[in-house]
Short mmCIF file of C-alpha atoms and ligand atoms in Angstrom, two decimals:
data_model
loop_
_atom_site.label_atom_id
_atom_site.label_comp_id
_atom_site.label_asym_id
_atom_site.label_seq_id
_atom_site.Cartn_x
_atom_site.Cartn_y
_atom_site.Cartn_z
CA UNK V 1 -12.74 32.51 -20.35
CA UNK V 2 -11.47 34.83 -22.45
CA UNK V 3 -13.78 38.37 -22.65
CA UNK V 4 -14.18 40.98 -24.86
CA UNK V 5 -13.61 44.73 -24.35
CA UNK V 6 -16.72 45.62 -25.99
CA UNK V 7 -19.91 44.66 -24.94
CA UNK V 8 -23.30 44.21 -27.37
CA UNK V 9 -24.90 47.49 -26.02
CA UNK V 10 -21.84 49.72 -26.98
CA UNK V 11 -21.49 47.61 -30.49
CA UNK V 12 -25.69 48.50 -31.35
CA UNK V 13 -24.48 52.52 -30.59
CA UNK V 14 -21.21 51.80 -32.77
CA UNK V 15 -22.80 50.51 -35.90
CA UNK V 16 -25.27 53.65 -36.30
CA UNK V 17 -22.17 55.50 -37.61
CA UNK V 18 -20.03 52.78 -38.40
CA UNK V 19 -21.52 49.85 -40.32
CA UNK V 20 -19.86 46.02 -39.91
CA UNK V 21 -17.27 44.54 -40.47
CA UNK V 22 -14.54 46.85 -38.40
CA UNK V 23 -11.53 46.37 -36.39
CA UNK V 24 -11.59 48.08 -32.56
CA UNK V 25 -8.99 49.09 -30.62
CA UNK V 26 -9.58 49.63 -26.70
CA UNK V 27 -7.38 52.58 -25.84
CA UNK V 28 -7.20 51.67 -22.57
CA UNK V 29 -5.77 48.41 -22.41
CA UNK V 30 -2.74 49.58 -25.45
CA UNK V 31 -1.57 52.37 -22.74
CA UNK V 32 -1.96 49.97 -19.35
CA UNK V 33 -0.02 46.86 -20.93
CA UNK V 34 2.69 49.58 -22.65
CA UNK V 35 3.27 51.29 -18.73
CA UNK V 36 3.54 47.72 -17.94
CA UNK V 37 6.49 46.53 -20.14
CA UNK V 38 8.29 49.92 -19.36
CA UNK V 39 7.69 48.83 -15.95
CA UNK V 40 9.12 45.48 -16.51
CA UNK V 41 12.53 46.80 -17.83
CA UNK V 42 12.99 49.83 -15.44
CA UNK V 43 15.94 48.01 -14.36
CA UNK V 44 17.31 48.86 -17.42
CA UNK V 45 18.46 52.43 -18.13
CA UNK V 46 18.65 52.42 -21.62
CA UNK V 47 15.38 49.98 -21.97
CA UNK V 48 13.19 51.34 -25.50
CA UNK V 49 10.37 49.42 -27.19
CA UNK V 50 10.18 49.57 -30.69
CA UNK V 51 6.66 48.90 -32.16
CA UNK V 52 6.87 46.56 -35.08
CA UNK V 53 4.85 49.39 -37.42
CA UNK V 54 4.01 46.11 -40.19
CA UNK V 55 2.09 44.76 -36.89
CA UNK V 56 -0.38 47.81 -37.03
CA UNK V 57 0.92 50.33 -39.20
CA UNK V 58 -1.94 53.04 -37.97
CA UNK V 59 -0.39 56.51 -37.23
CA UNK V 60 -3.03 56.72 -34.82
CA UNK V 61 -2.43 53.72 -32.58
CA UNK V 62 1.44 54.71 -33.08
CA UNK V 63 1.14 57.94 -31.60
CA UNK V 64 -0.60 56.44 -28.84
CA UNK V 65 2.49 53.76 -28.28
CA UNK V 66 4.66 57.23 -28.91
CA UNK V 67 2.75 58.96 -26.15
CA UNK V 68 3.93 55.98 -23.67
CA UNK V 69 7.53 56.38 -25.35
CA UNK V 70 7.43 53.95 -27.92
CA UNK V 71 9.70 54.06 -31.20
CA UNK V 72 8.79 52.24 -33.96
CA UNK V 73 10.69 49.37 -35.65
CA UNK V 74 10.20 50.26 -39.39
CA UNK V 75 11.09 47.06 -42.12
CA UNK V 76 10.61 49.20 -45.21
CA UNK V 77 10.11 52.67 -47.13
CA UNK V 78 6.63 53.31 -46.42
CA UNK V 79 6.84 52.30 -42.98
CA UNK V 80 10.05 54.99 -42.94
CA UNK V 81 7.22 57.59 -44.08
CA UNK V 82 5.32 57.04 -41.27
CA UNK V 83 7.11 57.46 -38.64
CA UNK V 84 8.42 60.49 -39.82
CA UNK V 85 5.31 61.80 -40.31
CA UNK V 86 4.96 61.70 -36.73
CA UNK V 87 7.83 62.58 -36.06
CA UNK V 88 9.54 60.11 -34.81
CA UNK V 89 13.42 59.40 -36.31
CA UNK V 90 16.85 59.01 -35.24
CA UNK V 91 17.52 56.95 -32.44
CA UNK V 92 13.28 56.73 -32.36
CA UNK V 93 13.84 54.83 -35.23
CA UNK V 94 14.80 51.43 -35.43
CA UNK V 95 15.47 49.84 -39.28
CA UNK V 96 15.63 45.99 -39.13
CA UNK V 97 14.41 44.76 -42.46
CA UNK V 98 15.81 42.04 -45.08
CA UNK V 99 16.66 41.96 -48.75
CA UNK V 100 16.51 45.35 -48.71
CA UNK V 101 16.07 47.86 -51.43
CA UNK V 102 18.96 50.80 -51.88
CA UNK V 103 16.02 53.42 -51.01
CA UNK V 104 15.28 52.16 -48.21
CA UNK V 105 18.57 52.01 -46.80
CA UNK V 106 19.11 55.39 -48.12
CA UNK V 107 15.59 56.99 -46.37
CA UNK V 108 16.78 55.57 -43.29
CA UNK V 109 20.28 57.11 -43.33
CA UNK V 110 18.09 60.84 -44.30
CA UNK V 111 16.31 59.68 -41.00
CA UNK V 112 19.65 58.62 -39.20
CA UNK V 113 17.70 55.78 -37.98
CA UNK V 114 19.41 52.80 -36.11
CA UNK V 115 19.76 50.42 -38.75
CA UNK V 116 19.95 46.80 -38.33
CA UNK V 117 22.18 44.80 -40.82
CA UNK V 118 20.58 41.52 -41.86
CA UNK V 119 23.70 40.13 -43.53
CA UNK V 120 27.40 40.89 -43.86
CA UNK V 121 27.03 42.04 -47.70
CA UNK V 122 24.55 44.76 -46.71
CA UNK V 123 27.67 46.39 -45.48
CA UNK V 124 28.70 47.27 -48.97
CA UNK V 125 25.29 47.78 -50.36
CA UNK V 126 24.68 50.51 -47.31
CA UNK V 127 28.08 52.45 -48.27
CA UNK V 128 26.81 52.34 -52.09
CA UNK V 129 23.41 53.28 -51.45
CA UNK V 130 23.49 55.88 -48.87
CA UNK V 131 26.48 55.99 -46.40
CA UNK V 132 27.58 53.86 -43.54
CA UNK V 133 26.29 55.53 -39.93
CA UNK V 134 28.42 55.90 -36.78
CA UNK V 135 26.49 53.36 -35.27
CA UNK V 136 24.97 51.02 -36.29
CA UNK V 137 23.38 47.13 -35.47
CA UNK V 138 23.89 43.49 -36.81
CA UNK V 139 21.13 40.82 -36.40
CA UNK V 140 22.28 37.20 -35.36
CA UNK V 141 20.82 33.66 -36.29
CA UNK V 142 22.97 30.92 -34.21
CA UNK V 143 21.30 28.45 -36.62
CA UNK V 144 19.90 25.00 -35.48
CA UNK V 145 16.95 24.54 -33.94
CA UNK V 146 15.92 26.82 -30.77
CA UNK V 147 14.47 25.04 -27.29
CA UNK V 148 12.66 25.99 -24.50
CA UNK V 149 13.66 23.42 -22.11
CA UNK V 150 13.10 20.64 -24.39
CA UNK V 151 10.21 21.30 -26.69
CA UNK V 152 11.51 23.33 -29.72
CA UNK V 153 10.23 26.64 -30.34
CA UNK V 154 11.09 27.45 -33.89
CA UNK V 155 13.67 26.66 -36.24
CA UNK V 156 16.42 29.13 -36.63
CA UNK V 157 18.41 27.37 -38.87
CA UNK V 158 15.73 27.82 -41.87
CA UNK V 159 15.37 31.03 -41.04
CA UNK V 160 16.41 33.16 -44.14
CA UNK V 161 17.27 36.16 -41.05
CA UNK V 162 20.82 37.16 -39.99
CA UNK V 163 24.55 36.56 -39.32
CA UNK V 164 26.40 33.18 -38.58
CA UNK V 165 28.35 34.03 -35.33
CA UNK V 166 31.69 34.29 -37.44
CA UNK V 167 30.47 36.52 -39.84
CA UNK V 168 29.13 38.92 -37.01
CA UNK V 169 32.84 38.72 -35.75
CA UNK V 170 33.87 39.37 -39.41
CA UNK V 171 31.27 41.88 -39.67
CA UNK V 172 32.12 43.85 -36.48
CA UNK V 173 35.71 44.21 -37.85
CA UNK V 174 34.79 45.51 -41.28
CA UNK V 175 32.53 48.11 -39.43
CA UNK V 176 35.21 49.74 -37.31
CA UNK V 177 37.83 49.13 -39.74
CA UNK V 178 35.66 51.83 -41.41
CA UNK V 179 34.86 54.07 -38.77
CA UNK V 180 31.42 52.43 -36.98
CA UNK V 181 31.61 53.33 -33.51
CA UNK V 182 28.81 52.01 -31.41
CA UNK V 183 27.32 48.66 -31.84
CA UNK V 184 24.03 46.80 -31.68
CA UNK V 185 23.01 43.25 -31.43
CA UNK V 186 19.73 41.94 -32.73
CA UNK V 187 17.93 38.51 -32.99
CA UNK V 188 14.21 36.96 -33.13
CA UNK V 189 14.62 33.39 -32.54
CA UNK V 190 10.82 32.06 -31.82
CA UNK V 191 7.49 33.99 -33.08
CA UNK V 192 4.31 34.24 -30.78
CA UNK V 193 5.95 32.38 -27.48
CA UNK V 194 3.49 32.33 -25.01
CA UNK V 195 5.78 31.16 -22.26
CA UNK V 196 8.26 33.51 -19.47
CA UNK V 197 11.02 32.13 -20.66
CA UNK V 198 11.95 33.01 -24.34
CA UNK V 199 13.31 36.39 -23.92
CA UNK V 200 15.76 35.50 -20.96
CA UNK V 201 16.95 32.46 -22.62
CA UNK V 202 17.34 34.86 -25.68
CA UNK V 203 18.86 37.35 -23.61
CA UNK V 204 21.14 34.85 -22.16
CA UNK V 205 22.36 34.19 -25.49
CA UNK V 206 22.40 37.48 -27.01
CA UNK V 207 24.66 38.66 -23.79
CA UNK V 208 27.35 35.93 -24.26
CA UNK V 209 27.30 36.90 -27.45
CA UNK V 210 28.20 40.30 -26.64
CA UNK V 211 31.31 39.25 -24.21
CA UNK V 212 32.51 37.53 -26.65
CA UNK V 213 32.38 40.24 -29.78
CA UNK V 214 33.63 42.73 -27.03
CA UNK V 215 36.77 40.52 -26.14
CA UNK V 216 36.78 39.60 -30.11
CA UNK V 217 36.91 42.90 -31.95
CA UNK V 218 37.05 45.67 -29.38
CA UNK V 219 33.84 46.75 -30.43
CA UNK V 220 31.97 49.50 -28.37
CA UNK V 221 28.43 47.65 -27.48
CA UNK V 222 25.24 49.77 -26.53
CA UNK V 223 22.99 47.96 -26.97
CA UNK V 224 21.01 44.92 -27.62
CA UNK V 225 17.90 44.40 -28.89
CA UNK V 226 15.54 41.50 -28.06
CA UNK V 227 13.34 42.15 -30.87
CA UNK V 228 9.74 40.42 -31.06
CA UNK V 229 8.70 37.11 -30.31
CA UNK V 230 6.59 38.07 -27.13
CA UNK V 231 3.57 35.98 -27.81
CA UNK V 232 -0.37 36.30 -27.01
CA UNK V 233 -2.95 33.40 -25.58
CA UNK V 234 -4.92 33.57 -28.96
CA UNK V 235 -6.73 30.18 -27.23
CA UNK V 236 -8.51 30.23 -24.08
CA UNK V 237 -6.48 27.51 -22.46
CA UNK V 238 -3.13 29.39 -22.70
CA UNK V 239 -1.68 31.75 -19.49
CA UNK V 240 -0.74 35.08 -21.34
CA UNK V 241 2.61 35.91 -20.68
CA UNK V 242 4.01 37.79 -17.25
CA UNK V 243 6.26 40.57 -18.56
CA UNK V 244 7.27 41.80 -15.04
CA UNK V 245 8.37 38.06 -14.55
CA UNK V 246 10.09 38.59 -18.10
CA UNK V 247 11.72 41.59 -17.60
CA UNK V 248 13.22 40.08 -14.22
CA UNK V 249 14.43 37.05 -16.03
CA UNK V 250 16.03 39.32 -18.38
CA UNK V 251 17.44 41.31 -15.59
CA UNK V 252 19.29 37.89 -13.68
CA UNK V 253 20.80 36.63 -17.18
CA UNK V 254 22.28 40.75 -17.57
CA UNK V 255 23.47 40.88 -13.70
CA UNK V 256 24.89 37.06 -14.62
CA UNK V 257 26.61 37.69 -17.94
CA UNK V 258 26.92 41.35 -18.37
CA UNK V 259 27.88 42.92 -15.10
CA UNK V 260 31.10 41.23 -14.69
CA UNK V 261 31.79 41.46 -18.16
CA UNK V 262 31.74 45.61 -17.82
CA UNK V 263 28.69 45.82 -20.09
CA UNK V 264 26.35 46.78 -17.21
CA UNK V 265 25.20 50.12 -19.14
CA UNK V 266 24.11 48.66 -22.38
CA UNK V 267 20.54 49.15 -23.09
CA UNK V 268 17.98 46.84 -23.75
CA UNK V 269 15.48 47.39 -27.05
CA UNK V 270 12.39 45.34 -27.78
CA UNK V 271 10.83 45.31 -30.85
CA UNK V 272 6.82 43.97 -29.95
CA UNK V 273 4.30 43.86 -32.12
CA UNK V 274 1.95 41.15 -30.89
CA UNK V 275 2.25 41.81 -27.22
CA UNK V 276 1.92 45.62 -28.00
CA UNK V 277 -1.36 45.60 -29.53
CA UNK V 278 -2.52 42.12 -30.53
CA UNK V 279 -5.06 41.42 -27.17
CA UNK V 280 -6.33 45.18 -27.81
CA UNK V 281 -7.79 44.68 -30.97
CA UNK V 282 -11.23 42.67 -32.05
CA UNK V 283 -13.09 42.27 -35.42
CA UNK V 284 -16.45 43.09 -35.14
CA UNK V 285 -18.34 41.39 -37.61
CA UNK V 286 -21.97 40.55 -38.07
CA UNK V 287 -23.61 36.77 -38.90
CA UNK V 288 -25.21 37.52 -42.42
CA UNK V 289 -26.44 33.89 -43.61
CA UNK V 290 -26.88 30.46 -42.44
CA UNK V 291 -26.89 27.62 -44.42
CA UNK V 292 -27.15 23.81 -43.47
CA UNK V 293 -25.40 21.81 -46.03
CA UNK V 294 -22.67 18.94 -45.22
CA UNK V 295 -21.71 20.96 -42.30
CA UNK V 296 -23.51 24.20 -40.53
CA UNK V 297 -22.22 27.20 -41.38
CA UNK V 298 -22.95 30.85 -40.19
CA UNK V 299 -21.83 33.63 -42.98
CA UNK V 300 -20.62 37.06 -41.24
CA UNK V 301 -19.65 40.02 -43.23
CA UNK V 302 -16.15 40.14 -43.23
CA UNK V 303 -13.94 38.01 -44.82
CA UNK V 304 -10.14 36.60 -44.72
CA UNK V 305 -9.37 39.73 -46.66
CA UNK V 306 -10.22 41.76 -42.96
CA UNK V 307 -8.13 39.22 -41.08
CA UNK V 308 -6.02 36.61 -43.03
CA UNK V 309 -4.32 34.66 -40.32
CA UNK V 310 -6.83 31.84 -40.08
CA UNK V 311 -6.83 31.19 -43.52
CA UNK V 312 -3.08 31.94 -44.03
CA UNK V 313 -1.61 29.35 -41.20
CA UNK V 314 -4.80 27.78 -39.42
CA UNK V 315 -4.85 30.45 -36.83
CA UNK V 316 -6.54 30.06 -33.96
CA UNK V 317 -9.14 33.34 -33.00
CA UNK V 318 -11.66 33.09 -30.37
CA UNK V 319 -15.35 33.86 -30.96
CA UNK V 320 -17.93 35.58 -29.07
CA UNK V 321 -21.30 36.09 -29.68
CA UNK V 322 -22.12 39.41 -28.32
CA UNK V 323 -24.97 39.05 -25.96
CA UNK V 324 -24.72 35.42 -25.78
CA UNK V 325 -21.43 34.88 -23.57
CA UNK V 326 -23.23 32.81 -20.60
CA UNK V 327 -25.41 30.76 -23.76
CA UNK V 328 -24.26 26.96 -23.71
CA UNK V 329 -21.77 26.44 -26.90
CA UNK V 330 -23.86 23.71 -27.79
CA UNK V 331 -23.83 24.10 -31.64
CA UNK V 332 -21.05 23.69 -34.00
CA UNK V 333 -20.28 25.67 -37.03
CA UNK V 334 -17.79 26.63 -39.62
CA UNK V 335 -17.68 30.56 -39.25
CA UNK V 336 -17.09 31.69 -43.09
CA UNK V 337 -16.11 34.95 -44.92
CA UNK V 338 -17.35 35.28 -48.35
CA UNK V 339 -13.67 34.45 -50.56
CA UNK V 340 -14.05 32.24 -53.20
CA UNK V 341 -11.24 29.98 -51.23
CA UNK V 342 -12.37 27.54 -49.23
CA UNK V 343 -9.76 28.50 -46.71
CA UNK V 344 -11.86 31.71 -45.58
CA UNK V 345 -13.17 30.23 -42.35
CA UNK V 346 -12.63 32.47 -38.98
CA UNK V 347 -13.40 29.33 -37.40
CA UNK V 348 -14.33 25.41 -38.07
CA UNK V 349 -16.12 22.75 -36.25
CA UNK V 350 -16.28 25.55 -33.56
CA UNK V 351 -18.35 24.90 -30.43
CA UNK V 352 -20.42 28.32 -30.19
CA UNK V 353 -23.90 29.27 -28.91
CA UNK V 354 -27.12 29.25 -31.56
CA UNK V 355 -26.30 31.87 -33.57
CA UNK V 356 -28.95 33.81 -35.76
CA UNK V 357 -29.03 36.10 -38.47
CA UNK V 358 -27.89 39.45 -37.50
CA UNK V 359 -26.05 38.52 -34.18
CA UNK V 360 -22.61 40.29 -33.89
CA UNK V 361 -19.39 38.70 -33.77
CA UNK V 362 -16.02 39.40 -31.83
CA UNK V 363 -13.28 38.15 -33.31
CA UNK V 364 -10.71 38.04 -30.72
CA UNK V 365 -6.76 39.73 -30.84
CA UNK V 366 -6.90 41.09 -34.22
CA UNK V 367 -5.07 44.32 -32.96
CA UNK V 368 -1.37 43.13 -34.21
CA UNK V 369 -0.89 41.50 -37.35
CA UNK V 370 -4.92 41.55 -38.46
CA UNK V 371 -5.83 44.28 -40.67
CA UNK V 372 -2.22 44.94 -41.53
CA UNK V 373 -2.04 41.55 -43.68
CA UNK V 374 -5.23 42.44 -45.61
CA UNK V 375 -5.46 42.59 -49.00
CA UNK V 376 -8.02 42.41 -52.03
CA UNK V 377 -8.60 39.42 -53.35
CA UNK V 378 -11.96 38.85 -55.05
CA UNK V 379 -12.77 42.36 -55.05
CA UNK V 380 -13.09 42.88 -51.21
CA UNK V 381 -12.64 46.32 -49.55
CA UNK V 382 -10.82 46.16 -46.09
CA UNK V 383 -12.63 47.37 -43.27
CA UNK V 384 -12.23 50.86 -41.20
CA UNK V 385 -10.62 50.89 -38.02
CA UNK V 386 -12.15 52.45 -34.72
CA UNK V 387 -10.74 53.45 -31.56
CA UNK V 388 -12.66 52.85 -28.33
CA UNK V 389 -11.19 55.54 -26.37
CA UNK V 390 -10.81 55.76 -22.71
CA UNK V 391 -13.57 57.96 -22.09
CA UNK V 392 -15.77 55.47 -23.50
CA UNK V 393 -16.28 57.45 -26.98
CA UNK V 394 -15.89 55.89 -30.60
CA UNK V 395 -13.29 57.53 -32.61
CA UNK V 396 -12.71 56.37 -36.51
CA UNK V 397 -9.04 55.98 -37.38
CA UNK V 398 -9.17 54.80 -40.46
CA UNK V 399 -11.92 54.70 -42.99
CA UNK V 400 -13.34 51.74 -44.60
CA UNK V 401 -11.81 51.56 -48.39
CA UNK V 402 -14.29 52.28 -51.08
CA UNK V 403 -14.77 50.79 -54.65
CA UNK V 404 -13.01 54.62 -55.48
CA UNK V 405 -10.16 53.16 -53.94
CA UNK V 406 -10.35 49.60 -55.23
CA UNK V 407 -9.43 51.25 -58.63
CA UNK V 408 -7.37 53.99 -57.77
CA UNK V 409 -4.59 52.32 -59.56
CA UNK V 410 -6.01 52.89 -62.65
CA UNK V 411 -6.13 56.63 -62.07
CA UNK V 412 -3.69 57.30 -64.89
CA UNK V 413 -5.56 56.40 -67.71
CA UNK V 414 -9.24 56.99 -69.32
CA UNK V 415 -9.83 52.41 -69.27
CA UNK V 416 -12.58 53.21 -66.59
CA UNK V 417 -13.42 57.04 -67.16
CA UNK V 418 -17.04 55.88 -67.12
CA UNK V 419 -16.76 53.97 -64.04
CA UNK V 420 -19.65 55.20 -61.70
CA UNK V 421 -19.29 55.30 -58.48
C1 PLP P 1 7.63 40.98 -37.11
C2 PLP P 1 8.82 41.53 -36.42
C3 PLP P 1 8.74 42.01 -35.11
C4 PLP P 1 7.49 41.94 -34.30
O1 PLP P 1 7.12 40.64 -34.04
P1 PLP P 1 5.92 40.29 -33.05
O2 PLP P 1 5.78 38.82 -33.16
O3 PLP P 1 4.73 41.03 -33.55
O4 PLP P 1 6.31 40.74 -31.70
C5 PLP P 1 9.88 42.57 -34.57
N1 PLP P 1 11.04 42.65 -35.26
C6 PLP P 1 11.15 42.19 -36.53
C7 PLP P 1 12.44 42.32 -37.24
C8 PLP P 1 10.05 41.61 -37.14
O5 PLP P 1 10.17 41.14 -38.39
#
């Protein structure tokens, strides 16, 4: 059974200030499960999460993750801004992006950010657009396909991510050759794992990786960063993840590989996004229109422009009906938004309860990858965020976007001067 964090009382006292749709965020829960990974990795001396900002890129939620001693794994310019806006850089930093523009590379070297290389050319690009850093980090795809026991997990070799192995040897020698002087290793090999054993197994790999670049080039390795990949139980069948039984697999594959090698003070990063903040966050939304047709459907007032990841890859969310959790699911329904795109479902041929007209919604573990990926197709305003703080209180953290800001691109000409808003 998988429960909300918000019950239908506190939702009726929310949406007297706050109108439907909105995304929540329970306080709470973000600071328990980020003691928890820190916990996990106190092994570790070194150990640092990086948030993936692109996962929930609100200063808010960031300064909460900052507050637990969180950096913040930035992928481009804007997501640069943010961080230093509050203020976190340097080390607090981590830059691991792809096909990267020369400002960007250069705002992160004004930040002296960690920056992670995602091919060997970006060393050149780096000296021409800003300058190279004393140290600095390479990200690794060993190509093929990558297994969990036997079921594959994902498919590195497609991946357009990272290094070949000999071009990280390659790219280690360039680097000292001119004047890098401490070393990082990065890879994400699976997205969304929801089993104990992805980051040891990439650990394991990662860490022989490291022997051999230290035996290779010489190279002065601190560190070595797991990345993301930490998955959620977006379905009620699935176990979520055990991070203390994580961090201790972690922990055996660095006492087997690293510790005899002499790398037993390198420091472990992660880069979550998902496991941060994905379970913490729900879509509130409220049932709007029915309509019996070919199939049932119940209409709610958001749309895939709130939360795109059912329509974008058939993405599992879980539903409940506030007030109506212990209701038999005895009626089935296509949940729709209001896109013209046939793909804006939340959910279809989905057992739920009777629903009528004006019951709320949860949309379950939006908080990670949910209202980041909005956008505004057919005209569609993205929702405000809230925080449901620990003391129980409703605190907006962002505001809901208004028509005003729909056209806000058009501010630099008269075309809509008699717009009325
Ligand atoms: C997206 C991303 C992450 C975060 O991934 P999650 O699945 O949210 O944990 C971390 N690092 C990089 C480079 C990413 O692109």
């Amino acid at each position: 059974m998988k429960k909300t964090f918000v019950n239908k009382q506190q939702v009726e006292d929310i949406v007297k200030t706050y109108p439907t749709p909105f995304h929540l965020y329970d306080e709470k829960g973000i600071r328990e499960n980020a003691r928890k990974l820190k916990a996990a990795f106190a092994w570790n001396k070194g150990f640092k999460e990086y948030f993936a900002v692109k996962a929930t890129p609100n200063p808010f939620l960031i300064n909460i993750l900052k507050e637990e001693g969180c950096g913040t794994d930035c992928s481009s310019y804007t997501e640069l801004m943010l961080s230093e806006a509050l203020g976190i850089t340097g080390s607090n930093i981590m830059f691991s992006s792809n096909d990267t523009p020369a400002e960007d590379f250069a705002k992160a070297r004004e930040l002296d950010a960690i920056i992670n290389l995602d091919d060997i050319t970006h060393i050149e690009f780096l000296e021409k657009a800003a300058s190279l850093p004393k140290r600095i980090c390479l990200r690794f795809n060993p190509g093929g396909v990558f297994k969990v026991s036997t079921s594959i997990m994902d498919n590195p070799g497609d991946a357009k991510y990272g290094l070949t192995k000999d071009q990280m040897i390659e790219a280690y020698k360039i680097l000292m050759s001119k004047g890098v002087e401490e070393f990082g290793i990065h890879s994400f090999l699976a997205s969304n794992t929801v089993t104990n054993e992805y980051y040891p197994l990439l650990a394991k790999i990662l860490f022989e990786l490291a022997v051999e670049l230290k035996e290779k080039t010489g190279a002065n390795i601190k560190f070595i960063n797991l990345s993301g990949g930490v998955g959620i139980p977006y379905t009620p069948d699935k176990e979520p993840n055990d991070i203390m039984a994580i961090g201790e697999g972690v922990r055996k594959a660095f006492e087997e590989v690293m510790v005899p090698a002499g790398l037993g003070d390198v420091a472990i990063f992660t880069e979550l996004g998902r496991f941060m903040l994905g379970p913490y966050g729900c879509l509130v939304t409220k049932a709007i229109h029915e309509k019996h047709t070919h199939k049932e459907y119940i209409g709610v007032d958001a749309c895939a422009v709130n939360l795109m990841r059912p329509a974008m890859y058939g993405a599992y969310h879980h539903i409940t009906v506030l007030g109506k959790e212990d209701a038999p699911c005895d009626h089935k329904y296509d949940v729709v938004g209001s896109l013209c795109e046939n793909n804006d479902k939340f959910a279809i041929d989905r057992m739920l309860p009777a629903i009528d007209k004006g019951d709320y919604l949860v949309i379950h573990d939006t908080g990670a990858h949910g209202y980041a990926m909005g956008y505004n197709y057919n005209g569609r305003l993205k929702s405000a965020e809230l925080l449901l703080q620990e003391d129980g209180s409703v605190k907006m953290i962002r505001r809901a976007e208004t028509p005003k800001d729909y056209f806000a691109t058009f501010d630099f000409c008269d075309v809509l001067k008699d717009m009325k808003y």
